[in-house]
């Protein structure tokens, strides 16, 4: 195996024996083969699209397939084998349709990824090592292909979330296919790939906007909310991941069942949506970011539902009460099947299971603030602008992104604590858990930590910046009193980073380490064009940030 797609990769180089995330070599290899197959399928689909042939099943299959290969989503090699076979079928159907409607294509005119096929699983595992990320001799081309692929994986996750809620944009699906297909083209050089990487950021903004619209039109605009972090004395179900539709259906089915529902990790911001206010048994958030789940799921006592990433291979002690759904899988864990014929998912087994369990052990108490997405913040734009002009607000530090196990992530807690009292932290994603329980106070009633939601809601941070730019009549987004100190872990964060770059944001600090898949030349390019910098010490960064504001 060779995987370097996340921040926790071994020695910031690559996982080659087994993944720090718990992904074993077999799963890593079969995921490589699947991603390669999806690239081939995308290549064919892109060619068909230019002839006016669009296959919705193929589009969705590619997007969901990519999502399943994001860090901490799917650890089930047998499931991937099944998907690879399904991919062959879709490809055959698409090619047949193309040849019927347009004319024959010679195998030689297609890349190996669009024609290779085998029946038995053993052949899959023999092929996999030939098609992983290290298939090009140029370190820079490999690096840019990886950057593009991971950015597209993030787009795929956001597109899938929006699709589930009934929203989609053709441009997004088209870019996913075109961008993936481009990673197979040997004639594309560094400049071509850099262009696609920047376009990936633009499409990242578009897909996040689509998802924002899907969320807010379905569940309302998040409102400032104090979320309880304690427990009640009834059995509970803990919901993690990012999928609000799964949560909605579970809330509906648990009503009146004597069971409470809690959120974990990235599901916390669900409490701020008006649509979920009506459920009295939707009681609060339990625990912290994804990487603390071993201790927290253990103490929770009740069933856990993983709707998307962030699954860590479970301990035996609670594996029997950990359920997966959607693209999440882990061998041996019970799985809640997809919706069919527009019917909701059936969570009854999980709900019955919950009734037999003890209430959660209380590990914290109090509340955390949430619900400061763009609408809630911009409703107070006048107050904010007045406070900026009066000098009460010196500026904002965007500290969104991911949390993780890396010990250097203490940096973000220390940074939050050390920023002066006239600075506001804007956040989204699970990075918030490094500082959202500190009492950092407020400025004239505006909390010093404004939490816009999940990583999926990073669009809010961009929207707030753009609106401030207009309101303050500032020509360049970089002249706003906003500094960026971002933490990353997995591939959705890559998309968010590219989205910021596509909007011209410069001077982003990125930590706790720079991505291992960036070659020295690609780092140089990012530094030159965008002044990206790795995080330094809290003291030096704090000083620099205050100068920037
Ligand atoms: Fe947490 Fe980072 Fe949300 Fe992941 S904000 S580790 O990308 O999907 O989460
Ligand atoms: Fe390693 Fe991250 Fe890949 Fe898991 S996803 S194998 S931790 S690089």
Coordinates of C-alpha atoms and ligand atoms in Angstrom, one line a residue:
X1 CA 0.0 0.0 0.0
X2 CA 1.0 3.6 -0.4
X3 CA -1.3 6.3 0.9
X4 CA -0.5 9.8 1.8
X5 CA -3.9 11.5 1.4
X6 CA -4.3 12.7 5.0
X7 CA -2.5 14.8 7.5
X8 CA -1.7 11.8 9.8
X9 CA 0.2 9.8 7.3
X10 CA 3.3 8.1 8.8
X11 CA 6.3 10.6 9.2
X12 CA 4.4 13.0 7.0
X13 CA 5.5 10.8 4.1
X14 CA 3.2 7.9 3.5
X15 CA 1.5 4.9 5.1
X16 CA 3.1 1.8 3.5
X17 CA 2.4 -1.0 6.0
X18 CA -0.9 -0.1 7.5
X19 CA -2.8 3.2 7.9
X20 CA -2.6 5.3 11.0
X21 CA -6.4 5.6 10.4
X22 CA -6.7 1.9 10.7
X23 CA -7.0 1.2 6.9
X24 CA -5.2 -2.1 6.2
X25 CA -3.1 -2.7 3.1
X26 CA -5.8 -4.8 1.4
X27 CA -8.4 -2.0 1.8
X28 CA -5.9 0.6 0.7
X29 CA -5.0 -1.3 -2.4
X30 CA -8.5 -2.1 -3.4
X31 CA -9.4 1.6 -2.9
X32 CA -6.6 2.5 -5.3
X33 CA -7.9 0.2 -7.9
X34 CA -11.5 1.6 -7.4
X35 CA -10.3 5.2 -7.7
X36 CA -8.4 4.3 -10.9
X37 CA -11.5 2.5 -12.3
X38 CA -13.6 5.6 -11.5
X39 CA -11.1 7.8 -13.3
X40 CA -11.5 5.5 -16.4
X41 CA -15.2 5.6 -16.1
X42 CA -15.1 9.4 -15.8
X43 CA -12.9 9.5 -18.9
X44 CA -15.5 7.6 -20.9
X45 CA -18.3 9.6 -19.4
X46 CA -16.5 12.9 -20.3
X47 CA -16.1 11.7 -23.9
X48 CA -19.8 10.8 -24.0
X49 CA -20.8 14.1 -22.5
X50 CA -19.1 16.0 -25.4
X51 CA -21.4 14.0 -27.7
X52 CA -24.5 14.9 -25.7
X53 CA -24.8 11.6 -23.7
X54 CA -25.2 12.1 -20.0
X55 CA -25.7 9.1 -17.7
X56 CA -27.0 10.1 -14.3
X57 CA -26.3 6.7 -12.7
X58 CA -22.6 7.0 -13.8
X59 CA -22.3 10.5 -12.4
X60 CA -23.7 9.5 -9.0
X61 CA -21.7 6.3 -8.9
X62 CA -18.5 8.2 -9.5
X63 CA -19.3 10.8 -6.8
X64 CA -20.4 8.2 -4.2
X65 CA -17.4 6.1 -5.1
X66 CA -15.0 8.9 -4.5
X67 CA -16.7 9.8 -1.2
X68 CA -16.3 6.2 0.0
X69 CA -12.5 6.5 -0.4
X70 CA -12.1 9.6 1.8
X71 CA -10.2 9.0 5.1
X72 CA -12.3 7.3 7.8
X73 CA -15.2 6.4 5.6
X74 CA -15.1 2.8 4.4
X75 CA -12.8 0.0 5.6
X76 CA -14.5 -2.9 3.8
X77 CA -12.5 -4.5 1.0
X78 CA -15.3 -6.9 0.0
X79 CA -17.6 -3.9 -0.5
X80 CA -15.1 -2.3 -2.8
X81 CA -14.7 -5.5 -4.8
X82 CA -18.5 -5.3 -5.4
X83 CA -18.4 -1.7 -6.4
X84 CA -15.6 -2.4 -8.9
X85 CA -17.8 -5.0 -10.5
X86 CA -20.7 -2.6 -10.6
X87 CA -18.4 0.0 -12.2
X88 CA -17.5 -2.5 -15.0
X89 CA -21.2 -3.0 -15.7
X90 CA -21.9 0.8 -15.8
X91 CA -18.9 1.2 -18.1
X92 CA -20.0 -1.5 -20.5
X93 CA -23.5 0.0 -20.7
X94 CA -22.2 3.5 -21.3
X95 CA -19.8 2.3 -24.0
X96 CA -22.5 0.4 -25.7
X97 CA -24.8 3.4 -25.7
X98 CA -21.9 5.6 -27.0
X99 CA -21.1 3.1 -29.8
X100 CA -24.8 2.8 -30.7
X101 CA -25.4 6.6 -30.8
X102 CA -22.0 7.9 -31.9
X103 CA -19.9 5.1 -33.4
X104 CA -17.3 2.6 -32.4
X105 CA -14.3 3.5 -30.2
X106 CA -11.1 1.4 -30.4
X107 CA -9.7 0.2 -27.1
X108 CA -6.4 1.8 -28.1
X109 CA -8.2 5.2 -28.0
X110 CA -9.0 4.8 -24.4
X111 CA -6.7 4.6 -21.3
X112 CA -6.2 1.3 -19.6
X113 CA -8.3 2.5 -16.7
X114 CA -11.3 2.7 -19.1
X115 CA -10.9 -0.8 -20.6
X116 CA -9.2 -3.0 -18.0
X117 CA -11.5 -5.7 -16.6
X118 CA -11.2 -8.9 -14.6
X119 CA -13.6 -11.3 -12.9
X120 CA -11.9 -12.6 -9.9
X121 CA -10.9 -10.7 -6.9
X122 CA -7.4 -12.0 -6.9
X123 CA -6.8 -10.2 -10.2
X124 CA -8.0 -7.0 -8.6
X125 CA -5.3 -7.2 -5.9
X126 CA -2.7 -8.1 -8.5
X127 CA -3.5 -5.1 -10.6
X128 CA -3.9 -2.6 -7.7
X129 CA -0.2 -2.0 -7.0
X130 CA 0.3 -0.9 -10.7
X131 CA -2.4 1.9 -10.5
X132 CA -1.9 3.6 -7.2
X133 CA -0.7 7.2 -6.8
X134 CA 2.9 6.5 -7.7
X135 CA 2.3 5.9 -11.4
X136 CA 4.2 8.8 -12.9
X137 CA 7.9 9.4 -13.0
X138 CA 7.5 13.1 -12.4
X139 CA 7.2 14.0 -8.7
X140 CA 5.5 17.3 -9.5
X141 CA 3.0 15.7 -11.9
X142 CA 2.2 13.0 -9.2
X143 CA 1.8 15.7 -6.6
X144 CA -0.6 17.8 -8.7
X145 CA -2.6 14.8 -9.8
X146 CA -3.0 13.9 -6.1
X147 CA -3.9 17.4 -5.1
X148 CA -6.5 17.5 -7.9
X149 CA -7.9 14.0 -7.0
X150 CA -8.2 14.9 -3.3
X151 CA -9.8 18.2 -4.1
X152 CA -12.3 16.3 -6.3
X153 CA -12.9 13.8 -3.5
X154 CA -14.0 16.7 -1.2
X155 CA -16.2 18.1 -4.0
X156 CA -17.7 14.6 -4.4
X157 CA -18.6 14.4 -0.7
X158 CA -20.3 17.8 -0.8
X159 CA -22.1 17.0 -4.1
X160 CA -23.4 13.8 -2.7
X161 CA -24.8 15.5 0.5
X162 CA -26.5 18.0 -1.7
X163 CA -27.8 15.3 -4.1
X164 CA -29.4 13.4 -1.2
X165 CA -31.3 16.6 -0.4
X166 CA -32.4 17.0 -4.0
X167 CA -30.0 19.6 -5.2
X168 CA -27.3 19.2 -7.9
X169 CA -25.5 21.3 -10.4
X170 CA -24.4 20.0 -13.8
X171 CA -21.2 22.0 -13.7
X172 CA -20.1 20.2 -10.6
X173 CA -20.7 16.7 -11.9
X174 CA -19.0 17.7 -15.2
X175 CA -16.0 19.0 -13.4
X176 CA -15.7 15.9 -11.3
X177 CA -15.6 13.8 -14.5
X178 CA -13.3 16.1 -16.5
X179 CA -10.9 16.6 -13.6
X180 CA -10.6 12.9 -12.9
X181 CA -10.2 12.1 -16.5
X182 CA -7.4 14.7 -16.7
X183 CA -5.4 12.7 -14.1
X184 CA -5.0 10.0 -16.8
X185 CA -3.7 12.2 -19.5
X186 CA 0.0 11.9 -19.9
X187 CA 0.2 14.9 -22.1
X188 CA -1.0 17.3 -19.4
X189 CA 2.0 19.2 -17.9
X190 CA 2.5 21.0 -14.7
X191 CA 0.8 24.2 -16.0
X192 CA -2.2 22.4 -17.2
X193 CA -2.6 20.6 -13.9
X194 CA -2.2 23.8 -11.9
X195 CA -5.0 25.3 -14.0
X196 CA -7.2 22.4 -13.1
X197 CA -6.3 22.6 -9.4
X198 CA -7.4 26.2 -9.4
X199 CA -10.6 25.3 -11.2
X200 CA -11.2 22.6 -8.6
X201 CA -11.2 25.4 -6.0
X202 CA -13.8 27.4 -8.0
X203 CA -16.0 24.3 -8.3
X204 CA -15.4 23.7 -4.6
X205 CA -17.0 27.1 -3.9
X206 CA -19.9 26.2 -6.2
X207 CA -20.6 22.9 -4.6
X208 CA -20.4 24.3 -1.1
X209 CA -22.9 27.0 -2.1
X210 CA -25.2 24.2 -3.5
X211 CA -24.9 22.3 -0.3
X212 CA -25.6 25.4 1.8
X213 CA -28.7 26.1 -0.3
X214 CA -29.8 22.4 0.1
X215 CA -29.3 22.5 3.9
X216 CA -30.9 25.9 4.5
X217 CA -33.9 25.4 2.1
X218 CA -34.6 22.0 3.8
X219 CA -33.9 22.8 7.4
X220 CA -33.9 26.6 7.6
X221 CA -31.0 28.9 8.4
X222 CA -29.0 28.0 11.5
X223 CA -29.7 30.2 14.5
X224 CA -27.5 31.1 17.4
X225 CA -28.0 28.2 19.8
X226 CA -26.5 27.1 23.1
X227 CA -26.1 23.3 22.7
X228 CA -26.2 21.2 25.8
X229 CA -23.2 18.9 26.4
X230 CA -24.5 17.0 29.3
X231 CA -26.8 13.9 29.4
X232 CA -30.3 12.8 30.4
X233 CA -31.2 9.6 32.2
X234 CA -32.8 7.7 29.3
X235 CA -31.1 5.4 26.7
X236 CA -29.6 7.3 23.9
X237 CA -28.5 7.0 20.2
X238 CA -25.4 8.9 19.2
X239 CA -25.2 10.2 15.6
X240 CA -21.9 11.1 14.0
X241 CA -20.8 12.2 10.5
X242 CA -22.3 14.9 8.4
X243 CA -25.6 13.7 6.9
X244 CA -28.5 15.8 8.1
X245 CA -31.1 13.7 6.2
X246 CA -30.1 10.6 8.1
X247 CA -30.4 12.6 11.3
X248 CA -33.8 13.9 10.3
X249 CA -35.2 10.4 9.6
X250 CA -33.8 9.0 12.8
X251 CA -35.3 11.9 14.8
X252 CA -38.7 11.2 13.2
X253 CA -38.5 7.5 13.9
X254 CA -37.3 7.8 17.5
X255 CA -40.1 10.2 18.5
X256 CA -42.1 8.8 21.4
X257 CA -39.9 5.8 21.7
X258 CA -38.4 6.7 25.0
X259 CA -34.9 7.1 23.5
X260 CA -32.9 10.3 23.3
X261 CA -30.7 11.4 20.3
X262 CA -27.3 13.0 20.8
X263 CA -24.8 14.3 18.2
X264 CA -21.1 13.6 18.1
X265 CA -18.3 15.4 16.3
X266 CA -19.3 17.1 13.1
X267 CA -23.0 16.5 13.8
X268 CA -23.0 19.2 16.5
X269 CA -24.2 22.0 14.3
X270 CA -27.4 20.2 13.5
X271 CA -28.7 21.6 16.8
X272 CA -28.8 25.1 15.3
X273 CA -31.3 24.3 12.5
X274 CA -34.8 25.4 13.1
X275 CA -36.3 22.2 11.7
X276 CA -34.8 20.1 14.5
X277 CA -36.0 22.3 17.3
X278 CA -39.3 20.6 17.5
X279 CA -37.8 17.3 18.7
X280 CA -37.7 17.3 22.5
X281 CA -35.7 14.1 22.5
X282 CA -32.9 15.7 20.4
X283 CA -31.0 16.6 23.6
X284 CA -27.5 17.8 22.9
X285 CA -23.9 17.0 21.8
X286 CA -21.9 14.3 23.4
X287 CA -18.1 14.4 23.4
X288 CA -15.6 16.0 21.0
X289 CA -14.0 15.5 17.7
X290 CA -13.9 12.2 15.8
X291 CA -10.5 11.1 17.1
X292 CA -11.7 10.9 20.6
X293 CA -14.4 8.3 19.8
X294 CA -12.9 5.3 21.4
X295 CA -13.3 6.6 24.9
X296 CA -16.5 8.6 24.2
X297 CA -18.4 5.8 22.3
X298 CA -17.4 3.4 25.1
X299 CA -18.9 5.8 27.8
X300 CA -22.0 6.5 25.7
X301 CA -23.4 3.0 26.3
X302 CA -26.0 3.3 23.6
X303 CA -25.9 2.6 19.8
X304 CA -23.8 4.9 17.6
X305 CA -24.8 5.7 14.0
X306 CA -22.0 6.7 11.6
X307 CA -23.6 8.6 8.7
X308 CA -20.4 9.6 6.9
X309 CA -16.7 9.9 7.9
X310 CA -15.4 10.0 10.7
X311 CA -15.2 6.3 11.7
X312 CA -12.2 5.0 13.6
X313 CA -12.0 1.2 13.7
X314 CA -14.1 0.4 16.8
X315 CA -13.0 -1.4 20.0
X316 CA -14.7 -4.8 20.4
X317 CA -16.4 -3.5 23.5
X318 CA -18.8 -1.3 21.6
X319 CA -18.4 -2.6 18.0
X320 CA -21.7 -4.5 18.3
X321 CA -23.6 -1.2 18.9
X322 CA -21.9 0.8 16.1
X323 CA -24.0 1.0 13.0
X324 CA -22.9 2.3 9.6
X325 CA -25.0 3.8 6.8
X326 CA -24.6 5.4 3.4
X327 CA -21.0 5.1 2.1
X328 CA -19.6 4.1 5.5
X329 CA -18.7 0.4 6.0
X330 CA -16.6 -1.6 8.4
X331 CA -16.5 -5.4 8.2
X332 CA -18.8 -7.0 10.8
X333 CA -20.6 -3.8 11.8
X334 CA -24.4 -3.7 11.3
X335 CA -25.3 -1.5 8.3
X336 CA -28.6 0.5 7.7
X337 CA -29.5 0.2 4.1
X338 CA -30.1 3.0 1.6
X339 CA -33.5 4.5 0.9
X340 CA -35.5 2.7 -1.8
X341 CA -38.4 4.1 -3.8
X342 CA -38.3 7.4 -1.8
X343 CA -39.0 5.6 1.5
X344 CA -36.9 6.7 4.5
X345 CA -34.1 4.5 5.8
X346 CA -35.3 1.9 8.4
X347 CA -33.6 2.6 11.7
X348 CA -35.9 0.3 13.7
X349 CA -33.2 -2.3 14.6
X350 CA -31.0 0.5 16.0
X351 CA -33.9 2.0 17.9
X352 CA -34.8 -1.3 19.5
X353 CA -31.2 -1.9 20.3
X354 CA -31.1 1.5 22.1
X355 CA -34.0 0.6 24.3
X356 CA -31.9 -2.3 25.8
X357 CA -29.0 -0.1 26.7
X358 CA -28.0 2.0 29.7
X359 CA -28.2 5.8 29.5
X360 CA -25.0 7.6 28.6
X361 CA -22.4 8.2 31.2
X362 CA -22.1 12.0 31.7
X363 CA -18.6 13.1 30.7
X364 CA -19.2 16.9 30.5
X365 CA -21.8 19.4 31.4
X366 CA -22.8 22.9 30.3
X367 CA -23.4 24.3 26.9
X368 CA -21.4 25.3 23.7
X369 CA -22.5 28.1 21.4
X370 CA -23.3 27.2 17.7
X371 CA -25.3 28.5 14.8
X372 CA -23.2 31.4 13.5
X373 CA -23.5 30.5 9.8
X374 CA -23.6 33.4 7.3
X375 CA -27.2 34.3 7.8
X376 CA -27.0 34.7 11.6
X377 CA -23.7 36.6 11.4
X378 CA -24.8 38.9 8.5
X379 CA -28.0 39.7 10.3
X380 CA -25.7 41.4 12.8
X381 CA -23.5 43.0 10.1
X382 CA -24.3 46.5 11.1
X383 CA -23.2 45.9 14.7
X384 CA -20.1 44.1 13.5
X385 CA -19.1 46.9 11.1
X386 CA -19.8 49.5 13.8
X387 CA -17.5 47.6 16.2
X388 CA -14.8 47.3 13.6
X389 CA -15.0 51.0 12.9
X390 CA -15.0 51.9 16.5
X391 CA -11.9 49.7 17.1
X392 CA -13.8 47.3 19.4
X393 CA -13.2 44.5 16.9
X394 CA -9.6 44.5 15.7
X395 CA -10.3 41.7 13.3
X396 CA -11.0 38.0 12.6
X397 CA -9.0 34.9 12.5
X398 CA -10.4 32.1 10.5
X399 CA -9.4 29.0 12.4
X400 CA -11.7 26.5 10.7
X401 CA -10.8 23.1 9.5
X402 CA -10.1 19.7 11.1
X403 CA -9.1 18.3 14.4
X404 CA -7.0 15.2 14.7
X405 CA -4.6 13.2 16.9
X406 CA -1.4 15.1 16.1
X407 CA 0.0 16.5 19.4
X408 CA 1.0 19.7 17.7
X409 CA -2.7 20.6 17.4
X410 CA -2.5 22.0 20.9
X411 CA -1.3 25.0 18.9
X412 CA -4.9 25.9 18.0
X413 CA -6.0 25.9 21.7
X414 CA -3.0 28.0 22.6
X415 CA -3.6 30.3 19.7
X416 CA -7.3 30.8 20.7
X417 CA -6.3 31.5 24.3
X418 CA -3.6 33.9 23.4
X419 CA -5.4 36.1 20.9
X420 CA -6.3 39.5 22.4
X421 CA -9.9 40.1 23.5
X422 CA -10.7 42.3 20.5
X423 CA -10.2 39.5 18.0
X424 CA -13.0 37.1 16.9
X425 CA -12.4 33.6 15.8
X426 CA -14.4 32.4 12.8
X427 CA -14.6 28.6 12.6
X428 CA -16.3 25.7 10.9
X429 CA -15.4 22.0 10.9
X430 CA -14.2 19.9 13.8
X431 CA -11.1 22.1 14.5
X432 CA -13.5 24.0 16.8
X433 CA -13.2 21.3 19.5
X434 CA -9.7 22.7 20.2
X435 CA -11.2 25.9 21.7
X436 CA -15.1 25.9 21.7
X437 CA -15.3 25.0 25.3
X438 CA -13.0 27.8 26.5
X439 CA -14.8 30.8 27.9
X440 CA -13.5 33.4 25.5
X441 CA -16.3 35.9 26.1
X442 CA -17.8 38.3 23.6
X443 CA -17.4 41.7 22.1
X444 CA -20.5 43.8 22.7
X445 CA -22.7 40.6 22.7
X446 CA -20.9 39.1 19.7
X447 CA -19.3 35.8 20.8
X448 CA -15.5 35.6 20.3
X449 CA -15.9 32.2 18.7
X450 CA -18.4 32.3 15.8
X451 CA -19.0 28.7 14.8
X452 CA -20.5 28.5 11.3
X453 CA -21.1 24.7 11.5
X454 CA -19.5 21.6 9.9
X455 CA -16.6 21.6 7.5
X456 CA -19.4 21.3 4.9
X457 CA -20.4 24.8 6.0
X458 CA -17.1 26.5 5.3
X459 CA -18.9 28.3 2.5
X460 CA -20.3 30.5 5.3
X461 CA -16.8 31.8 6.1
X462 CA -16.3 32.8 2.5
X463 CA -19.7 34.4 2.3
X464 CA -19.0 36.4 5.5
X465 CA -15.7 37.6 4.1
X466 CA -17.3 38.6 0.8
X467 CA -20.1 40.5 2.5
X468 CA -17.7 42.3 4.8
X469 CA -15.6 43.2 1.8
X470 CA -18.6 44.8 0.1
X471 CA -19.8 46.5 3.3
X472 CA -16.4 47.9 4.2
X473 CA -15.8 48.9 0.6
X474 CA -12.5 47.1 0.4
X475 CA -11.2 46.3 -3.0
X476 CA -9.0 43.3 -2.3
X477 CA -10.2 40.5 -0.1
X478 CA -6.7 40.4 1.4
X479 CA -7.1 44.0 2.7
X480 CA -9.9 42.9 5.1
X481 CA -9.0 42.5 8.8
X482 CA -9.1 38.7 8.4
X483 CA -6.2 36.3 8.9
X484 CA -6.3 32.6 8.1
X485 CA -4.9 30.0 10.4
X486 CA -6.3 26.7 9.1
X487 CA -6.0 23.1 10.3
X488 CA -6.4 20.3 7.9
X489 CA -6.7 16.5 8.2
X490 CA -8.6 14.9 5.3
X491 CA -9.6 15.6 1.7
X492 CA -12.6 17.8 2.3
X493 CA -10.2 20.2 3.9
X494 CA -8.1 20.1 0.7
X495 CA -11.2 21.3 -1.2
X496 CA -11.9 24.1 1.3
X497 CA -8.2 25.2 1.0
X498 CA -8.4 25.3 -2.8
X499 CA -11.8 27.1 -2.6
X500 CA -10.1 29.9 -0.5
X501 CA -7.2 30.1 -3.0
X502 CA -9.7 30.4 -5.9
X503 CA -11.2 33.4 -4.3
X504 CA -7.8 35.1 -4.2
X505 CA -7.2 34.6 -0.4
X506 CA -3.5 34.9 0.3
X507 CA -1.2 34.3 3.3
X508 CA -3.0 31.3 4.7
X509 CA -1.3 29.5 7.5
X510 CA -1.7 25.7 7.2
X511 CA -1.1 23.2 9.9
X512 CA -0.2 21.2 11.8
X513 CA 1.9 20.0 8.9
X514 CA 1.8 20.7 5.1
X515 CA 0.4 17.9 3.1
X516 CA 2.9 15.1 2.4
X517 CA 1.7 14.8 -1.2
X518 CA 2.9 18.3 -2.1
X519 CA 6.3 18.1 -3.8
X520 CA 8.9 20.7 -3.0
X521 CA 8.2 22.5 -6.3
X522 CA 4.5 22.5 -5.8
X523 CA 5.0 23.9 -2.3
X524 CA 7.2 26.6 -3.8
X525 CA 4.5 27.4 -6.3
X526 CA 1.9 27.7 -3.6
X527 CA 4.2 30.0 -1.6
X528 CA 5.0 32.1 -4.6
X529 CA 1.4 32.5 -5.9
X530 CA -0.5 32.4 -2.6
X531 CA 2.0 33.1 0.2
X532 CA 0.8 29.8 1.9
X533 CA 2.9 29.2 5.0
X534 CA 3.2 26.3 7.5
X535 CA 2.3 27.2 11.1
X536 CA 5.1 28.4 13.2
X537 CA 5.2 28.8 17.0
X538 CA 2.1 30.3 18.6
X539 CA 4.0 33.3 19.7
X540 CA 5.5 34.1 16.3
X541 CA 2.2 33.4 14.5
X542 CA 0.2 35.5 17.0
X543 CA 2.5 38.4 16.5
X544 CA 2.3 38.1 12.7
X545 CA -1.4 37.7 12.7
X546 CA -1.9 40.8 14.8
X547 CA 0.2 42.7 12.3
X548 CA -1.9 41.4 9.4
X549 CA -5.2 42.5 11.1
Ligands
LIG1 FE1 -13.5 17.2 10.6 FE2 -12.0 17.8 8.7 FE3 -15.7 17.2 8.7 FE4 -13.4 15.8 8.3 S1 -13.5 19.2 9.6 S2 -11.8 16.0 9.9 O1 -12.6 17.3 7.0 O2 -15.1 16.0 7.4 O3 -14.6 16.5 9.7
LIG2 FE1 -2.5 6.8 6.2 FE2 -4.2 8.9 6.1 FE3 -4.1 7.1 4.1 FE4 -5.1 6.4 6.4 S1 -5.9 7.9 4.9 S2 -3.7 5.2 5.2 S3 -3.8 7.5 7.8 S4 -2.5 8.6 4.7

